[in-house]
Short mmCIF file of C-alpha atoms in Angstrom, two decimals:
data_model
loop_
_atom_site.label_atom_id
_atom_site.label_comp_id
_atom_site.label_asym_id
_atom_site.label_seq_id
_atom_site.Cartn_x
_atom_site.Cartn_y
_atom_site.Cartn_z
CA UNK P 1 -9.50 -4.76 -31.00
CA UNK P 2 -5.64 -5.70 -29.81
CA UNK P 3 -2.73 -4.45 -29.41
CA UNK P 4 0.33 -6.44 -29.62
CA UNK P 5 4.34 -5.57 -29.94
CA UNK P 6 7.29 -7.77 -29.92
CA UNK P 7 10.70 -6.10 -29.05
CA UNK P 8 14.02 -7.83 -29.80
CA UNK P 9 17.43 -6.31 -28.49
CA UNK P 10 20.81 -7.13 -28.17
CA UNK P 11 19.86 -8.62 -24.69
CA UNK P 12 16.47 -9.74 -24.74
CA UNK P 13 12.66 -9.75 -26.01
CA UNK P 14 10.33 -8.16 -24.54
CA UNK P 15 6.53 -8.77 -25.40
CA UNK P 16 3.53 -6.44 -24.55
CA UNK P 17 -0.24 -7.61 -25.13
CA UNK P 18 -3.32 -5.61 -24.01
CA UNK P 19 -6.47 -8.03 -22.58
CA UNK P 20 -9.95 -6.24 -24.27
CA UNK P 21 -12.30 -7.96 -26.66
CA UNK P 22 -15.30 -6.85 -28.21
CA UNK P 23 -17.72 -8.22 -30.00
CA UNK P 24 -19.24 -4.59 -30.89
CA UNK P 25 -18.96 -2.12 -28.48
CA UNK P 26 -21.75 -3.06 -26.24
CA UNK P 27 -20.05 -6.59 -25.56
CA UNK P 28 -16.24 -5.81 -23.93
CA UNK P 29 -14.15 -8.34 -21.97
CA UNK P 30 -11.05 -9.39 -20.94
CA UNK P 31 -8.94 -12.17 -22.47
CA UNK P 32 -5.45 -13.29 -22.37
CA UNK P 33 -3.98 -13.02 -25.50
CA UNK P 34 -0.33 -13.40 -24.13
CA UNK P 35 0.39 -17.09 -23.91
CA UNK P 36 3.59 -18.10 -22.02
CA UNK P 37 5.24 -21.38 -22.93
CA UNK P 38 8.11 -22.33 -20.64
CA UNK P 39 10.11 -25.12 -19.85
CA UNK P 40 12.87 -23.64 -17.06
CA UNK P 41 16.32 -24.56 -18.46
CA UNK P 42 15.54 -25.69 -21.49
CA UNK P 43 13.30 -23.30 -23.62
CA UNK P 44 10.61 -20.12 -23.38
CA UNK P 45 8.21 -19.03 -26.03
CA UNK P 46 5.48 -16.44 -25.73
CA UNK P 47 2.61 -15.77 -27.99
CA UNK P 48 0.86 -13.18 -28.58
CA UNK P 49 -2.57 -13.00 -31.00
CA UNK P 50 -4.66 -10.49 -32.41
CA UNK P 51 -7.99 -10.89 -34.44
CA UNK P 52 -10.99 -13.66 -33.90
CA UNK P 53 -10.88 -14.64 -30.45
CA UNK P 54 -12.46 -18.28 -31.31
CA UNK P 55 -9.73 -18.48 -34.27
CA UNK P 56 -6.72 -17.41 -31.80
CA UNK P 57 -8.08 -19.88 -28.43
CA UNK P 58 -7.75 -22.61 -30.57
CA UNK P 59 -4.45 -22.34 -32.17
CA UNK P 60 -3.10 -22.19 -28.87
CA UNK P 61 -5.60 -25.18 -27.93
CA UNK P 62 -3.72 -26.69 -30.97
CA UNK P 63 0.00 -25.80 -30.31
CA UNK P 64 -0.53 -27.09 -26.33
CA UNK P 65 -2.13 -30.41 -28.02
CA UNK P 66 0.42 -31.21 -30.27
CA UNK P 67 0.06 -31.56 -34.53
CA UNK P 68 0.95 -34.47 -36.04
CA UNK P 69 3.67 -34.37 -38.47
CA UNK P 70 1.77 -35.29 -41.75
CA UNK P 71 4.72 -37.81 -42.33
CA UNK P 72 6.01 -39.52 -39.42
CA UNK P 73 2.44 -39.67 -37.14
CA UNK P 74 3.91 -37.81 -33.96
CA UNK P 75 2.82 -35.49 -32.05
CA UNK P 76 4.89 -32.32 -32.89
CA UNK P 77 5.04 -29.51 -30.16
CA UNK P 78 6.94 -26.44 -28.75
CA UNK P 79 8.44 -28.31 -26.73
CA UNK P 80 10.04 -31.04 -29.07
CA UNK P 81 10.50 -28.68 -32.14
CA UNK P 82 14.16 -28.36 -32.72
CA UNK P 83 14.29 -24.71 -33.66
CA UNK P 84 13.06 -21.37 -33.04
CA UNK P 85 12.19 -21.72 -37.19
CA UNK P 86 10.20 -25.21 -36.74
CA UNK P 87 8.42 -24.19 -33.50
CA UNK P 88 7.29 -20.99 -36.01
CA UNK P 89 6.35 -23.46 -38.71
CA UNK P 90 4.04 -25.49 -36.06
CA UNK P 91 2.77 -22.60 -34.96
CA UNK P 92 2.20 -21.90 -38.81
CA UNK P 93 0.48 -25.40 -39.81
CA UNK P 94 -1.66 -24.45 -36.48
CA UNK P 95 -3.03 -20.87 -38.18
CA UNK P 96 -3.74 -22.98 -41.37
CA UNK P 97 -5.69 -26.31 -39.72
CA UNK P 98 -7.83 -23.70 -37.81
CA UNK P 99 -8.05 -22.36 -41.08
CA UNK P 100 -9.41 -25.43 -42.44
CA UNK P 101 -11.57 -26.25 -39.60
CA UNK P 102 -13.23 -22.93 -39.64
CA UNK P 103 -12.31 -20.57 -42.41
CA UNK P 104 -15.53 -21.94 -44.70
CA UNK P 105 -17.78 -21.38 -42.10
CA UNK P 106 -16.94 -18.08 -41.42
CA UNK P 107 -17.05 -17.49 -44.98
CA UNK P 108 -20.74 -18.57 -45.04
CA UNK P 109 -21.53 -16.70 -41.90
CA UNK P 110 -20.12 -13.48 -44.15
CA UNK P 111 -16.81 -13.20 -41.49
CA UNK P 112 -12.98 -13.13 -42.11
CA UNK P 113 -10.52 -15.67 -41.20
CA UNK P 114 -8.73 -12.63 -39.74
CA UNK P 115 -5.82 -13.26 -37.35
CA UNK P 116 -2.34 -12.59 -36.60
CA UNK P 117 0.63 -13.58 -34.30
CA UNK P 118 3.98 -12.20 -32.59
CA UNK P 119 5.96 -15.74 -31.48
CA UNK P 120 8.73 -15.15 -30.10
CA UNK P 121 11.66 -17.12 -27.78
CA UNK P 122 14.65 -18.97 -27.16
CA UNK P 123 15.60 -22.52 -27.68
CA UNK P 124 18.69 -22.46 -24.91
CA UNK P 125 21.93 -22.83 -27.00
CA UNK P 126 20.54 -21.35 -30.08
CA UNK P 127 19.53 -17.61 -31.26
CA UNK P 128 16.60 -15.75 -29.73
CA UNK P 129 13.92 -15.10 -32.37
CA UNK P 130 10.94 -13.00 -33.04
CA UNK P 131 8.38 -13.78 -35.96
CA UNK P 132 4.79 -12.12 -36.86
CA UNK P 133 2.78 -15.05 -38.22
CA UNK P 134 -0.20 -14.22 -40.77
CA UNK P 135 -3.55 -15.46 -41.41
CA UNK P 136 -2.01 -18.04 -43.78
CA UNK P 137 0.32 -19.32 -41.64
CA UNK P 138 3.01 -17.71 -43.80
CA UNK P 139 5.63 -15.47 -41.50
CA UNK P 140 8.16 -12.90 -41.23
CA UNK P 141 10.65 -12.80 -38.87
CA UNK P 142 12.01 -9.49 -36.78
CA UNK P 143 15.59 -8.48 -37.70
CA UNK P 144 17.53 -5.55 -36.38
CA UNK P 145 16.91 -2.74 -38.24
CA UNK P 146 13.77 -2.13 -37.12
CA UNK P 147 13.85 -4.31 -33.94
CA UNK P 148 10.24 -4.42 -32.98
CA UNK P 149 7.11 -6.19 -34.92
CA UNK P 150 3.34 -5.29 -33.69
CA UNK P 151 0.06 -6.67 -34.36
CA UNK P 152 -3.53 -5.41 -34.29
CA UNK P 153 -4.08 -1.57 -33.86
CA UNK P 154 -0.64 -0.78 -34.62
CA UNK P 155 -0.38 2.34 -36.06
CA UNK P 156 -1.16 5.11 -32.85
CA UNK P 157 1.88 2.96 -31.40
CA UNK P 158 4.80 2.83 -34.03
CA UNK P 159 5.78 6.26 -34.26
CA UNK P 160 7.62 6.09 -30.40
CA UNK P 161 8.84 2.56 -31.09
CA UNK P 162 10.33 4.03 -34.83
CA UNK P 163 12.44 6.75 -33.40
CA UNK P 164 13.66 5.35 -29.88
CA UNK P 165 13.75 1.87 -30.30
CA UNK P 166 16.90 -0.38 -31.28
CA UNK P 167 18.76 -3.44 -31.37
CA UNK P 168 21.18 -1.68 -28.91
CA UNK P 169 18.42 -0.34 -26.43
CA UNK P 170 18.37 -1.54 -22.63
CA UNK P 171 16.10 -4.37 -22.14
CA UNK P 172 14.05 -2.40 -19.92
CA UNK P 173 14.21 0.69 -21.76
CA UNK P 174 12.88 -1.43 -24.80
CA UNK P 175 9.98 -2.63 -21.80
CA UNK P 176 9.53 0.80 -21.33
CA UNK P 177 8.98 2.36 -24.61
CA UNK P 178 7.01 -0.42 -25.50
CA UNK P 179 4.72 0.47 -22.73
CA UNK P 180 4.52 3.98 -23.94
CA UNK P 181 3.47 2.68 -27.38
CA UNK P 182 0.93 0.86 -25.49
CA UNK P 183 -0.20 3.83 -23.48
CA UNK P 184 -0.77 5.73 -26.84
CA UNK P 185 -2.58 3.14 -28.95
CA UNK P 186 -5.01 3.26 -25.37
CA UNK P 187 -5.40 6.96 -25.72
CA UNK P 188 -6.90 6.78 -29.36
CA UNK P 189 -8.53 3.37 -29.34
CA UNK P 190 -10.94 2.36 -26.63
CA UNK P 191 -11.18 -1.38 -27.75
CA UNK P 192 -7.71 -1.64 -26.34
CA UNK P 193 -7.67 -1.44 -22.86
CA UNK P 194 -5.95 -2.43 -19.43
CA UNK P 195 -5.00 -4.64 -17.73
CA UNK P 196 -1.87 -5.47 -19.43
CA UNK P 197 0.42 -8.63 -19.88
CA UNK P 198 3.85 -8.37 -20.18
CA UNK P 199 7.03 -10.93 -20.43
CA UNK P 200 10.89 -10.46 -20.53
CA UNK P 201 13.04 -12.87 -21.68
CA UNK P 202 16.58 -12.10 -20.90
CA UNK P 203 19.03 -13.89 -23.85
CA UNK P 204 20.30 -16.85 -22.81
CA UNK P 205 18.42 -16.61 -19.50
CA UNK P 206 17.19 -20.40 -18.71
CA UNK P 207 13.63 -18.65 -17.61
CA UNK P 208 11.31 -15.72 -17.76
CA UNK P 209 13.06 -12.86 -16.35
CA UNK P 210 9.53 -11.06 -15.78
CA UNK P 211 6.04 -12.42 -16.64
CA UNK P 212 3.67 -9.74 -15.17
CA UNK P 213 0.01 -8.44 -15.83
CA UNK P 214 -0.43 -4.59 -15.28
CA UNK P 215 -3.45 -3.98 -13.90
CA UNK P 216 -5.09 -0.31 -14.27
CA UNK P 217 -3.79 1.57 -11.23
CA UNK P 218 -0.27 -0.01 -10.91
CA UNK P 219 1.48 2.68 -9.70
CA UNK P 220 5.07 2.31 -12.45
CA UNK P 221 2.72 2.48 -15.45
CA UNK P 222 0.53 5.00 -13.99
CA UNK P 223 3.29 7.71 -13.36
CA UNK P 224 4.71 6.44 -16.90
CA UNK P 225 1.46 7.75 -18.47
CA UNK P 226 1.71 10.79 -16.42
CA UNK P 227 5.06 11.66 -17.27
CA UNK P 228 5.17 11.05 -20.93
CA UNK P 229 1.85 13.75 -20.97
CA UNK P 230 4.00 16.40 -19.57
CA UNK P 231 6.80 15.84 -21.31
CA UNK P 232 4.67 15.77 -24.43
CA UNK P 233 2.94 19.00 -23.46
CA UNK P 234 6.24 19.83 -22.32
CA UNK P 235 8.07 19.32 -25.67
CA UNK P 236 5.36 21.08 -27.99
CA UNK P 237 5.51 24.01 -26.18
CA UNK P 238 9.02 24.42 -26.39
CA UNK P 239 8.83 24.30 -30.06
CA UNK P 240 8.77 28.07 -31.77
CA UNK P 241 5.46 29.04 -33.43
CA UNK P 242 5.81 29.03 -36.88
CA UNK P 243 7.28 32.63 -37.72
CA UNK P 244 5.51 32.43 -41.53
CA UNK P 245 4.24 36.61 -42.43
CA UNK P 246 0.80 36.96 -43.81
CA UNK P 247 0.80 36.32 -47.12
CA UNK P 248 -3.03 35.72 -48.09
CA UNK P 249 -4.67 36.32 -51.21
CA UNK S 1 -1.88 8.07 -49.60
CA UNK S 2 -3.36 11.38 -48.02
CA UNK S 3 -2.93 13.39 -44.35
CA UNK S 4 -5.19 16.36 -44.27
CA UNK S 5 -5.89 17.51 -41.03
CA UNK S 6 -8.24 20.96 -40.26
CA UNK S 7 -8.03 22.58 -36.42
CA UNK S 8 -10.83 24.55 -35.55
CA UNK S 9 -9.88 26.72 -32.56
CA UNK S 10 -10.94 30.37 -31.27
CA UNK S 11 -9.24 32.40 -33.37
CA UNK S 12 -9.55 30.62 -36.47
CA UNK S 13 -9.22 28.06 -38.54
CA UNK S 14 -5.82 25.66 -40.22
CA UNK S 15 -6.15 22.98 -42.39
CA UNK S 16 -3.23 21.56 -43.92
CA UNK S 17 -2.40 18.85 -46.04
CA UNK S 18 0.10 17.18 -48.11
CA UNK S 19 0.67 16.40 -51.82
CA UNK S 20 1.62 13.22 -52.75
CA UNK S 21 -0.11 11.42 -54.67
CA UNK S 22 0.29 7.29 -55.45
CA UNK S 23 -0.62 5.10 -58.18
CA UNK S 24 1.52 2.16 -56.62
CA UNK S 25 4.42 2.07 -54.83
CA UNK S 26 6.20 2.69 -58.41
CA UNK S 27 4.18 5.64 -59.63
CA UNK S 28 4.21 8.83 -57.31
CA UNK S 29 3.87 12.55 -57.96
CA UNK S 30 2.87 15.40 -56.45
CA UNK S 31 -0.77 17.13 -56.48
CA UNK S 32 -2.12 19.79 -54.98
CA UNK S 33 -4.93 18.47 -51.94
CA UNK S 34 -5.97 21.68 -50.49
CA UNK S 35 -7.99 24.09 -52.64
CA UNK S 36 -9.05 27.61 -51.60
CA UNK S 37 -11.69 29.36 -52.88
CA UNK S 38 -11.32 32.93 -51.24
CA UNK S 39 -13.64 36.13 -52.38
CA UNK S 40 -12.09 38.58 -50.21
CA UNK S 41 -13.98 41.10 -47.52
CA UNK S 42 -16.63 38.32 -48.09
CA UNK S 43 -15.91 34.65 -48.03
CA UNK S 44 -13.23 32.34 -47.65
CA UNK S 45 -13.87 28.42 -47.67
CA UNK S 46 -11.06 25.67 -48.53
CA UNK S 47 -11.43 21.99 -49.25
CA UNK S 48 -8.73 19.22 -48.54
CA UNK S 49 -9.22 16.09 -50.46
CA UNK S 50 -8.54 12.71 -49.76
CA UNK S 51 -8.83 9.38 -51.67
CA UNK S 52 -8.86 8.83 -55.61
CA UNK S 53 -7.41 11.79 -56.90
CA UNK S 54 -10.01 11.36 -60.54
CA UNK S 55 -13.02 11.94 -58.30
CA UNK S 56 -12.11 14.50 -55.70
CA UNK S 57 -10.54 16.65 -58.96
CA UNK S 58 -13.98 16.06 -60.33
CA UNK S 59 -15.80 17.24 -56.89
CA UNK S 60 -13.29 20.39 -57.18
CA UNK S 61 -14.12 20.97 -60.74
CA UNK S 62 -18.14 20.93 -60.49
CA UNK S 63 -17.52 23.42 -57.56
CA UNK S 64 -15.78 25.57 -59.44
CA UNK S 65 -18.39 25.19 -62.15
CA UNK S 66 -21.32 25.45 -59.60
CA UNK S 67 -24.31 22.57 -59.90
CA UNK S 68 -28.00 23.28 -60.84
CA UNK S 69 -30.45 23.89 -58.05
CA UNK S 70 -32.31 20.97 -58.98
CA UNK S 71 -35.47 23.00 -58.13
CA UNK S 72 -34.56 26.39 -59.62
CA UNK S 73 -32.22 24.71 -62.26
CA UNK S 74 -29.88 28.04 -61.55
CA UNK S 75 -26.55 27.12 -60.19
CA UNK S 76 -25.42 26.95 -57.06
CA UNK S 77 -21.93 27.95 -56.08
CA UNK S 78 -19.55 28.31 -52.92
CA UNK S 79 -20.14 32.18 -54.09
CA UNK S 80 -23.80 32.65 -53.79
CA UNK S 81 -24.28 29.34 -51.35
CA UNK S 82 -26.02 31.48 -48.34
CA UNK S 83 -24.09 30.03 -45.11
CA UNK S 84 -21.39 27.60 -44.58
CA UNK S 85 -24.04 24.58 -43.67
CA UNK S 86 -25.79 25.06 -47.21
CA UNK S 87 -22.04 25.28 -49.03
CA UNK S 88 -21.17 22.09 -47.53
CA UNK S 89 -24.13 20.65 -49.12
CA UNK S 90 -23.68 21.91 -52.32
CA UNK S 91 -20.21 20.14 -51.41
CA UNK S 92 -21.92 16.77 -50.66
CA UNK S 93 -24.13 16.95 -54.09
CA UNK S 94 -20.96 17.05 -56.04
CA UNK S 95 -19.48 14.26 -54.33
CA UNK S 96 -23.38 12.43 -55.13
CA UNK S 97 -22.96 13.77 -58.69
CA UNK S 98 -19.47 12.62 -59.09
CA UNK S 99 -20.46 8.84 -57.84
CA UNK S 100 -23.70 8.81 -60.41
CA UNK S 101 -21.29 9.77 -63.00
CA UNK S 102 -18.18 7.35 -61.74
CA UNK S 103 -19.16 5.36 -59.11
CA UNK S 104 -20.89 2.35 -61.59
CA UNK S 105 -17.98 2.03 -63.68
CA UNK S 106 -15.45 1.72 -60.93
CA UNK S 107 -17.05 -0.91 -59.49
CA UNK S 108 -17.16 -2.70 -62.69
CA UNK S 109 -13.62 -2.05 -62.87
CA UNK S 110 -13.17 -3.38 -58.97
CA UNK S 111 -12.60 0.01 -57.15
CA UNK S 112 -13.96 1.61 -54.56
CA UNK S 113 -15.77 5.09 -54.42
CA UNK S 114 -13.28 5.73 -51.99
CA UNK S 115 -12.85 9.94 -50.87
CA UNK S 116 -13.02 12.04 -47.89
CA UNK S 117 -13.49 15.37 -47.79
CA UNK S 118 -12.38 18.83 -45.32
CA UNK S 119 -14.30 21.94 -45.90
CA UNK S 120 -14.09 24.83 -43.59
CA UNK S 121 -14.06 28.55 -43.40
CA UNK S 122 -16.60 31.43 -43.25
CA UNK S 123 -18.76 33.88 -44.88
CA UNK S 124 -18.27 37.06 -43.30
CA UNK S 125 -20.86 37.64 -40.40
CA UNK S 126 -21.87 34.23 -39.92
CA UNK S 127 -19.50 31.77 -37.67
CA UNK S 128 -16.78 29.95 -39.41
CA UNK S 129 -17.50 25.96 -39.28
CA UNK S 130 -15.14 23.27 -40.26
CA UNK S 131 -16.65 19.61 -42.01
CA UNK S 132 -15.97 16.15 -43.42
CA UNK S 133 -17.64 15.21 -46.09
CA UNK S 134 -17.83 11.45 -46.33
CA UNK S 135 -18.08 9.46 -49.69
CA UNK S 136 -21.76 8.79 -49.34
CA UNK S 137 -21.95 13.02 -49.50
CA UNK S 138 -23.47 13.62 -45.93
CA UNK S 139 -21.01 14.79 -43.34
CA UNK S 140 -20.49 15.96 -39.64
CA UNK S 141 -19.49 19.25 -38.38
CA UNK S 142 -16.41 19.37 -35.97
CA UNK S 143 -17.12 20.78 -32.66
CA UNK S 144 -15.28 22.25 -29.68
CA UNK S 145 -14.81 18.82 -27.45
CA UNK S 146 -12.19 17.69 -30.05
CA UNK S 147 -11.33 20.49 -32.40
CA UNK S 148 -9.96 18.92 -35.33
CA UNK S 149 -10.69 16.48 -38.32
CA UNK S 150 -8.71 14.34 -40.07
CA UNK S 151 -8.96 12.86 -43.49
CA UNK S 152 -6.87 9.83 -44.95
CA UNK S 153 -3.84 8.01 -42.96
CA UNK S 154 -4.89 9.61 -39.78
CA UNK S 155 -3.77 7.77 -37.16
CA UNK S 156 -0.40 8.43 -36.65
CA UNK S 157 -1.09 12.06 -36.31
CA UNK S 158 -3.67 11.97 -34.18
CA UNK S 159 -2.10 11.23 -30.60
CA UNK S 160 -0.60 14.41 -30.55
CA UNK S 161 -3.66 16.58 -31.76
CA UNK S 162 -5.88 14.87 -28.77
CA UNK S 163 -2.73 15.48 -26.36
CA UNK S 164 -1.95 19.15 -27.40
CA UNK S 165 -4.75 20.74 -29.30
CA UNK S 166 -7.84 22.21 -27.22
CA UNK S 167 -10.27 24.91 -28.51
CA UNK S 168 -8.42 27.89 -26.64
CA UNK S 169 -5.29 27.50 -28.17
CA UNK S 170 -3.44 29.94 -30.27
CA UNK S 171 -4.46 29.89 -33.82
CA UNK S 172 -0.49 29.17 -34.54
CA UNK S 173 -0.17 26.57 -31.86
CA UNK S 174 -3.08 25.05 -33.76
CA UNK S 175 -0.73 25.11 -36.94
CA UNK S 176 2.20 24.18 -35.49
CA UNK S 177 0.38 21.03 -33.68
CA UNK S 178 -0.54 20.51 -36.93
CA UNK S 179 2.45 20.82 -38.53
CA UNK S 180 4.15 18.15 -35.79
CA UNK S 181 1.22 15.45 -36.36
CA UNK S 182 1.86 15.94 -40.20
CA UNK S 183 5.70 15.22 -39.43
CA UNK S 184 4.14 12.08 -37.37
CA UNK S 185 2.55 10.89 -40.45
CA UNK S 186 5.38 11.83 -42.82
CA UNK S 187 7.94 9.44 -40.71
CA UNK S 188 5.62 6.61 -40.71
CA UNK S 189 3.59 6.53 -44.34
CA UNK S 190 5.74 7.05 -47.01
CA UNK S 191 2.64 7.65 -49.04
CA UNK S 192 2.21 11.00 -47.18
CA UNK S 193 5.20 13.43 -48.20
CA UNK S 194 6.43 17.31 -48.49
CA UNK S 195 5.38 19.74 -49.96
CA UNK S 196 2.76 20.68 -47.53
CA UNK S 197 -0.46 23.08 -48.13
CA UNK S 198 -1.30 25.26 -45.22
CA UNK S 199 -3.99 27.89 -44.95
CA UNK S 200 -4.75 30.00 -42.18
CA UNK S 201 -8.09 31.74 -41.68
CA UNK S 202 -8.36 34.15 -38.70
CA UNK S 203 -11.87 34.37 -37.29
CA UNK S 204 -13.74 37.56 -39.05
CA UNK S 205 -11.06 38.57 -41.08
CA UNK S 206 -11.63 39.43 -44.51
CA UNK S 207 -9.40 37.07 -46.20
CA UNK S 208 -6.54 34.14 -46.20
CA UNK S 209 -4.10 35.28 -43.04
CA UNK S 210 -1.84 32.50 -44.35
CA UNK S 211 -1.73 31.07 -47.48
CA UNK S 212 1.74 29.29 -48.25
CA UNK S 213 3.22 25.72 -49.46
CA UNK S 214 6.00 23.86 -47.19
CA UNK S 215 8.96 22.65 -49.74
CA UNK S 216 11.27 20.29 -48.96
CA UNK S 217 14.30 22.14 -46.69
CA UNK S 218 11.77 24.79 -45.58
CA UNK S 219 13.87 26.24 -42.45
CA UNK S 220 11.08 26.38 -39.79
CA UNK S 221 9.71 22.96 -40.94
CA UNK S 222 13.06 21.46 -41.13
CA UNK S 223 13.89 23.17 -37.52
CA UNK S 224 10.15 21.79 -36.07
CA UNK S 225 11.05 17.77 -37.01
CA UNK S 226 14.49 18.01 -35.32
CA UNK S 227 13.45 19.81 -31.89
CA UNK S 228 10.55 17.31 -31.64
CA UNK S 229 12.83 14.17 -32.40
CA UNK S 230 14.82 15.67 -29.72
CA UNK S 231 12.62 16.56 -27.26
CA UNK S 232 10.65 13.43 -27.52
CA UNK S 233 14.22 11.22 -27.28
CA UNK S 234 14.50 13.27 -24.21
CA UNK S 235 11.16 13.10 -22.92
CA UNK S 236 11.91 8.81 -22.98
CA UNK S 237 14.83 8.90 -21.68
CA UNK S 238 13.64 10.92 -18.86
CA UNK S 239 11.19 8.26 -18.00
CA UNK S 240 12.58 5.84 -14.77
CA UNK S 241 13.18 2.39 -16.13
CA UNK S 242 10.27 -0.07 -14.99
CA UNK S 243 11.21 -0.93 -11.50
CA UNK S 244 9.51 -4.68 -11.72
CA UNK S 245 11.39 -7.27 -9.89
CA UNK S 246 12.04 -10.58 -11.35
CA UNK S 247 8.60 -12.69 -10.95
CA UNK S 248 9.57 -15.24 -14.03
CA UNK S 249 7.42 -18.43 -13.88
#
């Protein structure tokens, strides 16, 4: 299992990835599945996958390669794609020759082609983007209504990025929350798991403002965890008992 | 979509779950999920349903109708069932009967036999238990490690029910958790909406101590969703920014 979330805000993206893999329960490790790319002064990407760890190694295996445009014969890359929009379409037409490569073997072997992606960066001198890339290479892209996108187990984490997340947040309160929302999706699901990768990307920054792995007993995310329990614990107890009379039947 | 959730605690027993119902996005309505089947100064046992609403009605209506002992050929009922393990399963036959009866045709028609099932309470004298019945009709009992079981979109309710919910606590602290992780669900599954179905049995009493549906505007609901937005915007905000220093690559 994964977790994955991207966070866009008025002054940044922020992107949160857990490490654990399983291949059942009895087979855990640890994987990167944050993947920095980064050329100081002129752009930074980050992506971050969730689903088949042999389908998500080699799209980035692809994308650090190069895919040749089908017309012209070149090499196309992050680094030479002239928009946030075209580096998501490589990234794309990656998803869908893995696809090709695999996807019928997989099929045979009775598995999914089952994958998804948060890519996410800054071309300097153009806008800052966020897009969640699906299985067929198709995407969305984050805007800022709801100002976060998440991949994998998502669900034990979107109810604290829902209600105190938005386009106007502090960069590092966006870093933070997100880090709650990782903290819970850990609590419910063991096949996501420390340690944890993290990058900021300050708009219009020429370089990664942060680009960090948490490990399990760094002491910032530890009291974090501690914290939001009490406050939790904190905050349901403050709440009245419900006052309803008897009324059985 | 469905959220049923049942909290098994000291004192007693809540389950509660909503009403709404979904045929597609474009077809909603409102059914009742949580059924009660109370003979008072002797029994009380409810059942929350989850999952196509033709079979669990089906499930409700053979219990209602009691099955045939298929050794004795005389039916078998919640009434006469003689502790809460046989009763749930005279529970799991009807979900068997119901898939003999359904189950071939909607997989010729491409569905799933696709239900879950809570059914709790007690017959006077014995202990009260709380189930889930799964669609294959066998089920587990909940215990006292984790006192609560969830049916349908569970996951966004569930952080707070292993954070605040333990077997000591106050049979309306068990409600009220409840209630919160049920507001959890609400904000984040639209297929999960008001009115709510509660029911509250206290341990060895003789019947229903709560019995009561949750409308839309309900004051104490209503007061609940606002004071835990708040508290948990506060309980963020009260959080220390992450203190990382710059360490961009």
């Amino acid at each position: 299992m994964t977790y994955c979330a991207g966070i866009l805000v008025q002054d940044g993206l922020v992107m949160i990835a857990d490490t654990r893999t399983n291949a059942g329960l009895d087979d855990i490790s640890t994987f990167r599945k944050l993947h920095v790319f980064s050329w100081p002064g002129e752009r930074t990407m980050a992506l971050a996958t969730a689903g088949n760890l042999s389908l998500t190694q080699s799209i980035v295996s692809l994308l650090h390669e190069g895919i040749p445009n089908p017309e012209t014969g070149e090499a196309e890359t992050l680094q030479n794609a002239p928009s946030m929009f075209r580096a998501a379409q490589l990234v794309g037409r990656a998803v869908r020759i893995v696809r090709e490569t695999d996807g019928e073997a997989l099929r045979e072997a009775g598995l999914k082609y089952d994958m998804s992606l948060l890519f996410g960066g800054q071309i300097v001198g153009q806008p800052m983007r966020l897009f969640m890339v699906y299985s067929a290479g198709n995407f969305i892209e984050c805007g800022m209504d709801a100002p976060f996108l998440q991949i994998g187990e998502h669900k034990y984490g979107k109810p604290i990025l829902d209600r105190a997340v938005t386009f106007r947040s502090h960069l590092y309160d966006a870093l933070k929350v997100g880090l709650i929302s990782m903290d819970s999706t850990m609590r419910s699901n063991l096949g996501v798991g420390l340690p944890i990768d993290i990058i900021v990307l300050r708009r219009d920054a020429a370089a990664p403002e942060l680009n960090r792995r948490i490990e399990a007993g760094e002491p910032y995310f530890h009291d974090l965890r501690e914290r939001w329990s009490a406050a939790l614990r904190a905050a349901h107890m403050a709440i009245p008992r419900p006052p309803y009379e008897p009324t059985g039947e």
